C-alpha cells in the first residue's frame, strides 16, 4: 500500500514538484513583471507559506465554515433579525461597509489573481490564488448578509453604481486602484500589510464586536468567519515582507518605502472605520482612540520590532497618527454630516448620552473643539435650520479625503499642502500624502477626482448637488440627509411601538 503523504509533503509537491522552467520561451519573457520594481530574488524556493495549505485542505476548511455561516444567515432572516438591532441608525454603518468595503474585497480578488500570474515562484502563485478565492468569498458573503436589510431599509440599492460615481467612495476606491496599478510585489505588500494588518484588523475585531453588541448577528457571523482568513492573510503578509528582506539587502530601502506609503494610505482610509465605531454604532464597545492604541500602537509596534533586525523602522509619520487619534473621527463625522445631501446613508447629531460617552473617551479635546460644534448644529436643527453644505468638497489628490483635517500640532488650522508636477498645482491633506505624491508625481496627477469631474459636467450633466444625487440614483430625504424624520426612522419607530402594544400571549 502506498504511504499516505503528510500535509507538508503534499504542500511541497504542489509548490515545488509540479513547477517547471519553460524552454519554449525564456522565463524573463514569461514573467516580465517580477523584476522591474527592483526587488531581487535569489531563491524562490525560500518562499514559505506558514500554513502550508493544499487545495484539498483549503476546500475542506472553507466548506465547513460556509455551512455554519449560511445556517446562521438563514436563521437571522427567518426570524426577522432586522427587528433585533439596537436602532435603525446602526444601518448607516452597514451601508458604508457595503458601499465602501465590500467592493474592496472584490478588487482584492482581482488583484491577487493578477499578481499571482506575475510571480515565477510556484509557492507565491499558490498563495495568491488562495487569497484571491478568499477575497471573492468575502465579497459574496457580505452581499448575502446585507441583502436582508435591503428588503426593509433605504440606501442599500445600487452599491456598485455608487462605488464608481459617489465622491466619498473614491476614498476606498482610490486606495485599491493605486495598489492594482503598482507592481506585483508592491501590490502584495500594500494589501497584506496595509489592508490586512492595519485596516481589517481594526475592522473585523472592534467594529464587528460592535455589530454583535448592536444585535446584528449576520454581520457578526460573516465577520468572524472572514477573520480566520484575515489572520492567515496577515501572517502570510508578514512572511512575504520577510522573504523580500531576506533575499537581498538592496530590497530593504524599497520595502521600507512601500511600508511608509501604505501605512499612511491605510491609516487615512481607516478614518471611515473609526467614524463608524464612534458615531454610527448606537451601542458602543470601544472608542476609535482605544482601538488604535490596542491594534496598531501595541500590535503594530511589535511587528516592526520583529522587522528591526532587517533594518526596517516604524513607518514614516506614525507619530502623526498617534497625535490625531483623538480628533480624526470627530472631524470626519462633522464633514459627512454637512455633505449629507450627497450620501447614500443618514447622518445626525449625537444625542446627550452619546455626547457624554464621547466626552468620557476623548476628554478636553472633544469638549473644547467638537462638542460645541455639535451642540450648535443641534440648535440649528431645533430651529428648523438643519445645516447642509450644498457644494462638494475639495479633496486630497492622493487619498481623496476632503480637505477637512487639521494640522497635527494645531487643531485650529486646516492642514493643506500644495504640490506641483507637470506644470500643474494640486492639493494634499497632509505631509504623508504630499510625500507619496512627490515620489510618483506622474502617477497621481492622473488621478480621477470625482468632485472635479462633477463640476466639469461629467456626472450626467448635473448642475447642482441634488441633480448629482439623482444621477447616483438617490432619492432626496429618503436615501440621503438627516436620519431624524427619515422614512427609515419612522418605520423603525412604528415597529418599536407595535412591539410595545403586542399582546403578551402573541408569539
mmCIF file of C-alpha atoms in Angstrom, residues 2-14 52-54 56-57:
data_model
loop_
_atom_site.group_PDB
_atom_site.id
_atom_site.type_symbol
_atom_site.label_atom_id
_atom_site.label_comp_id
_atom_site.label_asym_id
_atom_site.label_seq_id
_atom_site.Cartn_x
_atom_site.Cartn_y
_atom_site.Cartn_z
ATOM 1 C CA UNK A 2 1.345 3.420 -0.908
ATOM 2 C CA UNK A 3 2.383 5.577 2.002
ATOM 3 C CA UNK A 4 -0.113 8.348 2.734
ATOM 4 C CA UNK A 5 1.610 11.686 2.311
ATOM 5 C CA UNK A 6 1.532 14.240 5.090
ATOM 6 C CA UNK A 7 0.327 17.833 4.628
ATOM 7 C CA UNK A 8 3.906 19.145 4.483
ATOM 8 C CA UNK A 9 4.864 16.658 1.749
ATOM 9 C CA UNK A 10 1.727 17.376 -0.267
ATOM 10 C CA UNK A 11 2.369 21.132 0.003
ATOM 11 C CA UNK A 12 5.952 20.588 -1.202
ATOM 12 C CA UNK A 13 4.687 18.657 -4.223
ATOM 13 C CA UNK A 14 2.096 21.359 -5.017
ATOM 14 C CA UNK A 52 1.215 25.091 4.022
ATOM 15 C CA UNK A 53 -2.349 24.669 2.766
ATOM 16 C CA UNK A 54 -3.027 22.310 -0.112
ATOM 17 C CA UNK A 56 -7.996 19.859 -0.837
ATOM 18 C CA UNK A 57 -7.343 21.062 2.727
#
